[in-house]
Short mmCIF file of C-alpha atoms in Angstrom, two decimals:
data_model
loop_
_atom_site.label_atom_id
_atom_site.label_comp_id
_atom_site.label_asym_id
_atom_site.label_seq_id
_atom_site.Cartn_x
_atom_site.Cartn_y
_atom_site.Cartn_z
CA UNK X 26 8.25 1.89 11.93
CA UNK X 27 11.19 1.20 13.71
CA UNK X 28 11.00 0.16 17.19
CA UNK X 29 7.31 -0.71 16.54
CA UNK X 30 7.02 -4.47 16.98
CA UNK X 31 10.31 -5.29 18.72
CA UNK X 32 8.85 -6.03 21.88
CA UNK X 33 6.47 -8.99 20.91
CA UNK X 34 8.51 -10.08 18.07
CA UNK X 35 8.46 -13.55 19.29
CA UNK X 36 5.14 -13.78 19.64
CA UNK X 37 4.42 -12.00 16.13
CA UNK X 38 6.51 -15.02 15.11
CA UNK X 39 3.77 -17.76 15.12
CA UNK X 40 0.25 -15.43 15.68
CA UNK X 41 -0.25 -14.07 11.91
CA UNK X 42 -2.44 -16.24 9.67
CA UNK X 43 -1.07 -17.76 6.43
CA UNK X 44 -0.90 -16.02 3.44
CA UNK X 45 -2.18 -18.45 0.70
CA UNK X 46 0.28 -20.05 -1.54
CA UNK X 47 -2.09 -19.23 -5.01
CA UNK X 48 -1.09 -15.88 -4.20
CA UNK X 49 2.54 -16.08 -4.75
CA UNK X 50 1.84 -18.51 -7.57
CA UNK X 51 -0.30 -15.88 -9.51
CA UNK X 52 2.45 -13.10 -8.73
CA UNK X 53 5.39 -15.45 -10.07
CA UNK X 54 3.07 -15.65 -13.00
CA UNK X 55 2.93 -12.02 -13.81
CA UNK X 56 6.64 -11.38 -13.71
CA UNK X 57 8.74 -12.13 -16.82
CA UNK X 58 11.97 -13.02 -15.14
CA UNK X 59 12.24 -15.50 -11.71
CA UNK X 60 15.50 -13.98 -10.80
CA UNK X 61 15.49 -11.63 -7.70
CA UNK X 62 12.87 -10.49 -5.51
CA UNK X 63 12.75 -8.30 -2.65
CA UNK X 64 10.89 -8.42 0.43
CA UNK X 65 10.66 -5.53 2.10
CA UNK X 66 9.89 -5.49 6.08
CA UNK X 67 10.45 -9.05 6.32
CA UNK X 68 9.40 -9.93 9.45
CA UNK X 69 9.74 -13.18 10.93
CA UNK X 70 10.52 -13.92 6.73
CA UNK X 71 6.79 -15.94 6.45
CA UNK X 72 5.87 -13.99 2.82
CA UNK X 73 9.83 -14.14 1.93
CA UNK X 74 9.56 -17.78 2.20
CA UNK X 75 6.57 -18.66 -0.06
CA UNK X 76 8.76 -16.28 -2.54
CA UNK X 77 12.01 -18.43 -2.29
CA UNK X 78 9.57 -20.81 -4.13
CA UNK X 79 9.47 -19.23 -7.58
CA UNK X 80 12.33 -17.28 -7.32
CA UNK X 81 16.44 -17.65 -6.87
CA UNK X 82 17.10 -15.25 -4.73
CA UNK X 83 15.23 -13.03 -2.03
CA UNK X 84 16.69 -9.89 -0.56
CA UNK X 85 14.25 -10.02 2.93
CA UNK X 86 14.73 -6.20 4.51
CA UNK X 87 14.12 -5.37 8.09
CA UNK X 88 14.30 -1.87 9.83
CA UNK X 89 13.75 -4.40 12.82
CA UNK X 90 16.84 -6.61 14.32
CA UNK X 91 14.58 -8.01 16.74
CA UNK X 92 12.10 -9.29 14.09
CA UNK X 93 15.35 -10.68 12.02
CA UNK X 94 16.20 -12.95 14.86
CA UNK X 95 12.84 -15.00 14.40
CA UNK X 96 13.19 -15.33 10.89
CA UNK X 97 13.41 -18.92 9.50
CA UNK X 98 16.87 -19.53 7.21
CA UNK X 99 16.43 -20.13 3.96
CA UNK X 100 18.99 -21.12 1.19
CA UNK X 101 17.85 -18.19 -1.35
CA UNK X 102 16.92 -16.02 1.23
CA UNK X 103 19.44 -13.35 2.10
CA UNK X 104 17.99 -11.76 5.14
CA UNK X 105 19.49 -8.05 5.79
CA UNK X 106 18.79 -4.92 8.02
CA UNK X 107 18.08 -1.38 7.25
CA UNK X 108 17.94 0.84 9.17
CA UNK X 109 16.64 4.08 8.87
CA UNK X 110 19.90 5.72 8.85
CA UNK X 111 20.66 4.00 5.45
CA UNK X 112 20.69 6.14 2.14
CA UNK X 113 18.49 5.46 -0.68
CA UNK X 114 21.43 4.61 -2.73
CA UNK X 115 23.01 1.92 -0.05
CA UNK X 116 19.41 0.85 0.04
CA UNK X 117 19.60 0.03 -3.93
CA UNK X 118 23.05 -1.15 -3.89
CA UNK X 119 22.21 -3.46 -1.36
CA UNK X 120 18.77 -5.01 -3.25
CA UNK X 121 20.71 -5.75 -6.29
CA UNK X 122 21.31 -2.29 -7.92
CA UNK X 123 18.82 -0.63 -10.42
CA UNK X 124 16.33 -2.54 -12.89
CA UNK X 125 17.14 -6.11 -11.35
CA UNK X 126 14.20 -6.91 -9.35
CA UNK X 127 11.22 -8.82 -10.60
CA UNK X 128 9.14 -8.87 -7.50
CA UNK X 129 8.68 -6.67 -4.61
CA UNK X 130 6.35 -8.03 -2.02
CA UNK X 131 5.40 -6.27 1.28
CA UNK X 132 3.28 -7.81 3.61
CA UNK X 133 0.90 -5.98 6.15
CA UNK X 134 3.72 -3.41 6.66
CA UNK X 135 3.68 -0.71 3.80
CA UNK X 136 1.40 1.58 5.70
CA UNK X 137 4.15 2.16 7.84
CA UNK X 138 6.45 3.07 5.11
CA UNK X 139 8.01 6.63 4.02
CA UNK X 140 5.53 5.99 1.17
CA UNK X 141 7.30 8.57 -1.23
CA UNK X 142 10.56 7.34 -0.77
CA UNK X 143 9.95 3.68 -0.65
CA UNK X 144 8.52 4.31 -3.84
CA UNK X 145 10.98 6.34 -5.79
CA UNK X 146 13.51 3.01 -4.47
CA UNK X 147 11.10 0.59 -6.12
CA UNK X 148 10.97 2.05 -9.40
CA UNK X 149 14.59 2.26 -9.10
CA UNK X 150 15.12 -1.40 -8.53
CA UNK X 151 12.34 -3.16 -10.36
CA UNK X 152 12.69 -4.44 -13.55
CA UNK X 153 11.49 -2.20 -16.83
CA UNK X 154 10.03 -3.73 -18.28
CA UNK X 155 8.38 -7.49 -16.63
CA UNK X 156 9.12 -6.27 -12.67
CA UNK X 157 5.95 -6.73 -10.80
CA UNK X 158 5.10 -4.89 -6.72
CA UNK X 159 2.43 -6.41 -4.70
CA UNK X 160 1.36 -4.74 -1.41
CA UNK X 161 -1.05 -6.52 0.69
CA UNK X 162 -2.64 -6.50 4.12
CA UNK X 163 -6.26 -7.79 6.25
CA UNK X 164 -7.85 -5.84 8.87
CA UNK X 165 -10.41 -8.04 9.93
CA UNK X 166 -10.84 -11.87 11.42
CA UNK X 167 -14.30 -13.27 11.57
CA UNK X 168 -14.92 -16.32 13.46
CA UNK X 169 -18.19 -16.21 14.45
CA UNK X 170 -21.39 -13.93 15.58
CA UNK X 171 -20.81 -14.64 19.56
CA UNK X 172 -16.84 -14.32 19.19
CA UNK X 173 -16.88 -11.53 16.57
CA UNK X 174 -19.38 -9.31 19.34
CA UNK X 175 -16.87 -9.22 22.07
CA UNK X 176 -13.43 -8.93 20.00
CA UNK X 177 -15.52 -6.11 17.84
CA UNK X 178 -15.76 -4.41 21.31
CA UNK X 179 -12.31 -4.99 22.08
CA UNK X 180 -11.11 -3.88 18.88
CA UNK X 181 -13.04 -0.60 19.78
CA UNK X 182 -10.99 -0.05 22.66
CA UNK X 183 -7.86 -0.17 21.07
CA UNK X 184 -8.32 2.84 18.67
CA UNK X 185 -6.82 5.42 20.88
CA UNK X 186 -3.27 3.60 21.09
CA UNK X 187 -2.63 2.76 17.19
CA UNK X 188 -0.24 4.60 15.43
CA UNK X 189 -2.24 7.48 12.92
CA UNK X 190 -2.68 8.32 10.25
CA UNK X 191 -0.52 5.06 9.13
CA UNK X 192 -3.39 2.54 10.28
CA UNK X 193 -5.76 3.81 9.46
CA UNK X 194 -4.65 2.91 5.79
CA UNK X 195 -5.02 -0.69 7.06
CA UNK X 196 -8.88 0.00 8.68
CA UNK X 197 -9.99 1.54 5.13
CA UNK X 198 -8.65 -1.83 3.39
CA UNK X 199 -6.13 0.29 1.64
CA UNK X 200 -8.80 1.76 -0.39
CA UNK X 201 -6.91 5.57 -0.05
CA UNK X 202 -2.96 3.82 -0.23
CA UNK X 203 -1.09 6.05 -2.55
CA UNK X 204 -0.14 3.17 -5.18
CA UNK X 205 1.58 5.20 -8.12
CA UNK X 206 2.04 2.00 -10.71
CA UNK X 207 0.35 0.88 -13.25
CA UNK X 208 -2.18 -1.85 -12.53
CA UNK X 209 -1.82 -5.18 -13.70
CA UNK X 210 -5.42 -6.96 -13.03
CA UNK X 211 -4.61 -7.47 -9.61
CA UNK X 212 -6.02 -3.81 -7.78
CA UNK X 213 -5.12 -0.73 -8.62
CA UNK X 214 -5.11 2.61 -6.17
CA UNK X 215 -8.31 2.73 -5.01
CA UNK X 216 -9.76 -0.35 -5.42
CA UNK X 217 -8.01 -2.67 -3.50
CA UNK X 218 -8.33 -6.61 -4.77
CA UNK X 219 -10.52 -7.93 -1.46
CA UNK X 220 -9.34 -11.54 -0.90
CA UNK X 221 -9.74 -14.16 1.94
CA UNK X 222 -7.42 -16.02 4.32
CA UNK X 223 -8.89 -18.95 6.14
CA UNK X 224 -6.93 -20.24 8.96
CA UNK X 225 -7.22 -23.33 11.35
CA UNK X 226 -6.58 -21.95 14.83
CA UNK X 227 -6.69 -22.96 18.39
CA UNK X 228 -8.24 -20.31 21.23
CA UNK X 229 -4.50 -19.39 21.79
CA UNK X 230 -3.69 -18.98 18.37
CA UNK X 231 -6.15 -15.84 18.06
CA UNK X 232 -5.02 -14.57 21.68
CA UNK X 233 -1.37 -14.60 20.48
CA UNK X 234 -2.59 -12.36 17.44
CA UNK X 235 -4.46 -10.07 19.25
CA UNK X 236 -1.18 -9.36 21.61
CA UNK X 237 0.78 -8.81 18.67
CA UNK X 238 -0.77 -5.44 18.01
CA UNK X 239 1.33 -2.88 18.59
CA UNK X 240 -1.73 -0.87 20.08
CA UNK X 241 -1.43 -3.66 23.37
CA UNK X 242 2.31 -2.67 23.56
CA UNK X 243 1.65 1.24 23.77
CA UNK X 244 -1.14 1.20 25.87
CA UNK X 245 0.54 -1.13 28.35
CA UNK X 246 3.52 1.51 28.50
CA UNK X 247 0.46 4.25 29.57
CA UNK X 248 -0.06 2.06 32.09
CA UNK X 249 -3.24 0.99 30.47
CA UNK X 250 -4.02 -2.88 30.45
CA UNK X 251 -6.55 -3.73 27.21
CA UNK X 252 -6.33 -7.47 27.66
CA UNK X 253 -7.20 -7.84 31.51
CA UNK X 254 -8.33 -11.26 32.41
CA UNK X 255 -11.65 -10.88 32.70
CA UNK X 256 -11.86 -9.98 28.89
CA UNK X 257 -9.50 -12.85 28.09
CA UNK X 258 -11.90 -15.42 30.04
CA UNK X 259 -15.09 -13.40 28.26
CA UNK X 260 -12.81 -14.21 25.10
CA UNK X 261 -11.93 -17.55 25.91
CA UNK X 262 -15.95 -18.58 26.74
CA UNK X 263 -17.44 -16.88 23.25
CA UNK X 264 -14.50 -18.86 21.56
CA UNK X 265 -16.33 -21.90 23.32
CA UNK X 266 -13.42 -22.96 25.26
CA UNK X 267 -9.84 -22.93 25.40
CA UNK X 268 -9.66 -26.84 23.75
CA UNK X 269 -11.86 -25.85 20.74
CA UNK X 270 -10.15 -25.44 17.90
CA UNK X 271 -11.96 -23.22 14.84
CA UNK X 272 -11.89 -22.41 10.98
CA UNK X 273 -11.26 -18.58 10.62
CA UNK X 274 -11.06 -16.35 7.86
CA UNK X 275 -9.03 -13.34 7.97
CA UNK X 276 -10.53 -10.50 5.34
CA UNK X 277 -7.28 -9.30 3.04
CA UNK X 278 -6.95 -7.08 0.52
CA UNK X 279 -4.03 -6.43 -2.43
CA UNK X 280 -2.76 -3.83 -5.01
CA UNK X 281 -0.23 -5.14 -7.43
CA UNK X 282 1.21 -3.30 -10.26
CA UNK X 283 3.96 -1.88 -12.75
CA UNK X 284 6.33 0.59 -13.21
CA UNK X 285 4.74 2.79 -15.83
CA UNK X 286 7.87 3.03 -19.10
#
């Protein structure tokens, strides 16, 4: 993943929706300790800092520098990068060493992961027993039947330029993500828990997500141009104006679970 989104980084900054603060509630509930929690691939830090809430320290991880330089400082949150060179064993030392983790969190990133070995370092790190690790993602916006038409069609266009077989995990919902822990209520491998993000948003808002996708970098670099303005204005007038500002709901989806002892 590295690389991946360090070219719109900024703009990744301020275009994702929210992720609802229940959810971090209910995930604080399931853990038996509010010690340490990791966030891996970090970001811009928005899911480390609805963690900072319930816990006393967060270890946000970035194989991104670029990303790390939008994210927003936080007393518990120690923000660090790592990069692909690093070891599994720096990677654990630098987390907080084995069985001291209660939460791992990753948001709308694991797909990209080294699945096996970001796995055998989370059942390294996480607490046995009471550690909890919650992946989530959303694949889909829906804002209304004239809208959804055109940005279905544009959506459609973009398939050649996303990274396989990695996205496709998010376009199935991560209902065939390898998820080898035990399930806690909460989705298990499989069967995803489907879940709902509504979103207040301006016309820009959505037109800042949709050039967040990595897809509109690599095409642009084949010289290929998937936003043009004519689709932007086609966009812009099924949104019903630039001024209009609309209730969204992005479609999510969530696997939480254990390490089996």
């Amino acid at each position: 993943m590295a690389g991946l989104f360090d070219k719109q980084a900024d703009i990744y900054l301020d275009a994702r929706p929210n992720y609802p603060s229940e959810w971090f509630s209910k995930l604080a509930g399931l853990t038996d300790h509010h010690v340490l929690a990791w966030d891996a691939a970090t970001g811009n830090g928005q899911a480390a800092l609805a963690v900072a809430d319930h816990y006393e320290r967060v270890i946000a991880t970035d194989i991104s520098e670029s990303q790390l330089k939008f994210a927003t400082t936080h007393p518990k949150i120690d923000y660090r990068h790592t990069p692909s060179s690093m070891t599994d064993d720096e990677l654990v030392e630098l987390i907080g060493g084995e069985n001291s983790v209660d939460l791992i969190t990753v948001a709308q990133a694991v797909h990209w992961f080294d699945l096996p070995r970001f796995y055998a370092v989370a059942k390294r790190v996480l607490r046995k027993p009471g550690g909890i690790i919650a992946v989530w993602g959303y694949n889909d916006v829906v804002v209304s039947p004239e809208f959804d038409k055109v940005q279905y069609r544009f959506h459609a266009q973009t398939l050649p330029y996303w990274k396989y077989p990695n996205i496709q995990h998010v376009f199935d919902a991560y209902g065939a993500l390898p998820f080898p822990f035990e399930s806690v209520g909460m989705g298990s491998e499989g069967r995803p828990l489907m879940l709902e993000m509504p979103k207040t948003t301006s016309f820009e808002g959505i037109l800042r997500m949709f050039k967040s996708w990595s897809a509109i970098v690599t095409a642009r670099e084949k010289g290929v141009e998937l936003l043009p303005e004519s689709l932007i204005k086609e966009l812009e007038t099924a949104w019903g104006g630039k001024d209009l500002i609309r209730n969204v709901v992005y479609k999510a989806f969530m696997i939480v679970g254990k390490v089996c002892v």
